[in-house]
């Protein structure tokens, strides 16, 4: 059984990082959050254009994403900064984060009497949370505590031959040891859903088909061919012709084990093993959704190359081809192009990815994290009013 | 997953209509799988697909042993198979308009 050194949180979950996060409840607090982050470089911050004038399922999804992200066990404590009149009321958000067992503080710009005072109080609270977090120690944890998000971005004709099957091999090893693997990007399962459904119970398969139909219904409502946006121009330049072809290659990321559960965007899986999450194919919204659903580590395969990282989770980059791996060496961690060069087998690259996941859980920083890249975006499913 | 004799292309399942080109092909280059040869009808970039047999317009096209689309024109053996001669069969909201 594999183990790693993680941070056991009060609610029992296990983190692989020990961040203090400063989170705006609404976009109006972004600048204040930036200033707090500049003054206290030990914290991580996010900015986003959401949190006001939202209703219904769209608002619920935004709240669920923020609370889930803030409660990810890679985060030791959270400071929520609100404005005071926003739809996404900051104290209610803090209450939701606390209900998930997370240490949380909250301040509002209107309550504080302006930005200068909010920044000053925010800096003091952030410093205190950092001091508290420094007390946390890593301890031995079982691999079954890990949720690993899988993602492909900037796919090409090699994705489905090298990096994605190698990641699938690593995913099978994780699941065999009791871990959880998230396969997402629903639009990029259109045309491959029958292969996953065949490995699922009847209700799980039904939910998967329902979500796939939701994607195609959106294309019908807009009277568009999905191919004008996905596969993207870069995917097409890389040799991918249709969404079905892209999907068949993308589905390999999840490996070959039974599909246990299908969850909504940013929803935490209740089952271990292979889980599908309903996210768009858009890289940053997908990344954020999986981490808000509890993923502590993400493995991201890419053919065209991308620098994407998360502010709170290590994102391991796997190149599908050696040419791009060498051209964008600073942004890549593993070269699955070695499979085509004949220098490594698919299983060897899969083992290398598996080792990288354990190393990252123990604290090794992949390229995107070393470079300090922290992407964050919440998937919107309704308009702003 | 059979590689072509010189390793320039990969056919993912035996009955696939296409193979993935692993290094750029020039027009006239031969790709052989055992005794069967196809001649590249044009230059084909790495990562792209070459037709292993003639595919009539409207026929489904298979890769990984699965359907990846439908021929939008007749495709000759050895042709570059891509967006200019293949359309998707899924996510086609544009066709819903005609039906409604």
mmCIF file of C-alpha atoms in Angstrom, chain A residues 156-161 190-195 212 216 219-220 222-227 235-245 248-249 252 340 346, chain B residues 1 10 12-13 20-23 45-49 63-64 66-70 81-84 86-98 100:
data_model
loop_
_atom_site.group_PDB
_atom_site.id
_atom_site.type_symbol
_atom_site.label_atom_id
_atom_site.label_comp_id
_atom_site.label_asym_id
_atom_site.label_seq_id
_atom_site.Cartn_x
_atom_site.Cartn_y
_atom_site.Cartn_z
ATOM 1 C CA UNK A 156 -3.430 16.879 -30.418
ATOM 2 C CA UNK A 157 -3.400 13.712 -32.494
ATOM 3 C CA UNK A 158 -0.968 12.126 -30.026
ATOM 4 C CA UNK A 159 -3.014 12.753 -26.848
ATOM 5 C CA UNK A 160 -5.085 9.600 -27.287
ATOM 6 C CA UNK A 161 -2.030 7.473 -28.108
ATOM 7 C CA UNK A 190 -19.358 13.094 -26.316
ATOM 8 C CA UNK A 191 -18.849 10.091 -28.590
ATOM 9 C CA UNK A 192 -17.051 8.032 -25.914
ATOM 10 C CA UNK A 193 -19.817 7.901 -23.289
ATOM 11 C CA UNK A 194 -20.912 4.379 -24.289
ATOM 12 C CA UNK A 195 -17.472 3.023 -23.342
ATOM 13 C CA UNK A 212 -24.028 14.119 -22.285
ATOM 14 C CA UNK A 216 -25.703 18.263 -27.050
ATOM 15 C CA UNK A 219 -25.470 22.870 -29.068
ATOM 16 C CA UNK A 220 -28.989 22.346 -30.503
ATOM 17 C CA UNK A 222 -27.640 27.483 -30.144
ATOM 18 C CA UNK A 223 -27.998 25.861 -33.603
ATOM 19 C CA UNK A 224 -24.232 25.365 -33.763
ATOM 20 C CA UNK A 225 -21.843 22.593 -34.705
ATOM 21 C CA UNK A 226 -19.734 22.047 -31.547
ATOM 22 C CA UNK A 227 -16.723 21.704 -33.823
ATOM 23 C CA UNK A 235 -6.638 20.745 -31.646
ATOM 24 C CA UNK A 236 -7.492 20.734 -35.376
ATOM 25 C CA UNK A 237 -3.999 21.931 -36.314
ATOM 26 C CA UNK A 238 -2.723 19.064 -34.163
ATOM 27 C CA UNK A 239 -4.705 16.517 -36.169
ATOM 28 C CA UNK A 240 -8.010 16.136 -34.280
ATOM 29 C CA UNK A 241 -10.949 16.281 -36.684
ATOM 30 C CA UNK A 242 -14.176 15.895 -34.680
ATOM 31 C CA UNK A 243 -15.387 16.031 -31.079
ATOM 32 C CA UNK A 244 -15.910 12.249 -31.162
ATOM 33 C CA UNK A 245 -12.273 11.705 -32.049
ATOM 34 C CA UNK A 248 -12.261 8.866 -27.568
ATOM 35 C CA UNK A 249 -8.692 9.972 -26.864
ATOM 36 C CA UNK A 252 -8.337 7.155 -21.824
ATOM 37 C CA UNK A 340 6.481 7.143 -29.679
ATOM 38 C CA UNK A 346 3.403 3.215 -22.052
ATOM 39 C CA UNK B 1 -1.609 -1.375 -32.017
ATOM 40 C CA UNK B 10 -0.005 3.753 -36.384
ATOM 41 C CA UNK B 12 -4.987 1.786 -33.528
ATOM 42 C CA UNK B 13 -7.384 -1.095 -34.286
ATOM 43 C CA UNK B 20 -2.238 8.198 -37.373
ATOM 44 C CA UNK B 21 0.858 9.616 -39.057
ATOM 45 C CA UNK B 22 3.782 9.626 -36.600
ATOM 46 C CA UNK B 23 6.226 11.605 -38.734
ATOM 47 C CA UNK B 45 1.521 16.398 -40.984
ATOM 48 C CA UNK B 46 2.513 14.383 -37.951
ATOM 49 C CA UNK B 47 -0.448 13.575 -35.660
ATOM 50 C CA UNK B 48 -2.873 13.714 -38.605
ATOM 51 C CA UNK B 49 -4.640 10.808 -40.329
ATOM 52 C CA UNK B 63 -10.398 5.033 -35.416
ATOM 53 C CA UNK B 64 -9.731 3.253 -32.080
ATOM 54 C CA UNK B 66 -14.951 3.539 -32.808
ATOM 55 C CA UNK B 67 -16.829 6.076 -34.941
ATOM 56 C CA UNK B 68 -15.002 9.433 -35.211
ATOM 57 C CA UNK B 69 -17.214 10.996 -37.902
ATOM 58 C CA UNK B 70 -18.649 10.656 -41.387
ATOM 59 C CA UNK B 81 -8.406 12.622 -43.602
ATOM 60 C CA UNK B 82 -9.379 15.786 -41.743
ATOM 61 C CA UNK B 83 -11.939 18.603 -41.430
ATOM 62 C CA UNK B 84 -12.039 19.170 -45.222
ATOM 63 C CA UNK B 86 -14.946 14.583 -42.485
ATOM 64 C CA UNK B 87 -17.870 15.942 -40.508
ATOM 65 C CA UNK B 88 -18.823 15.162 -36.926
ATOM 66 C CA UNK B 89 -21.880 13.037 -36.162
ATOM 67 C CA UNK B 90 -22.237 14.414 -32.601
ATOM 68 C CA UNK B 91 -22.772 17.864 -31.114
ATOM 69 C CA UNK B 92 -24.367 18.910 -34.402
ATOM 70 C CA UNK B 93 -26.732 21.614 -33.174
ATOM 71 C CA UNK B 94 -26.504 23.174 -36.639
ATOM 72 C CA UNK B 95 -28.553 20.268 -38.034
ATOM 73 C CA UNK B 96 -31.318 20.810 -35.436
ATOM 74 C CA UNK B 97 -32.247 24.050 -37.168
ATOM 75 C CA UNK B 98 -33.037 22.282 -40.424
ATOM 76 C CA UNK B 100 -37.222 22.249 -36.631
#
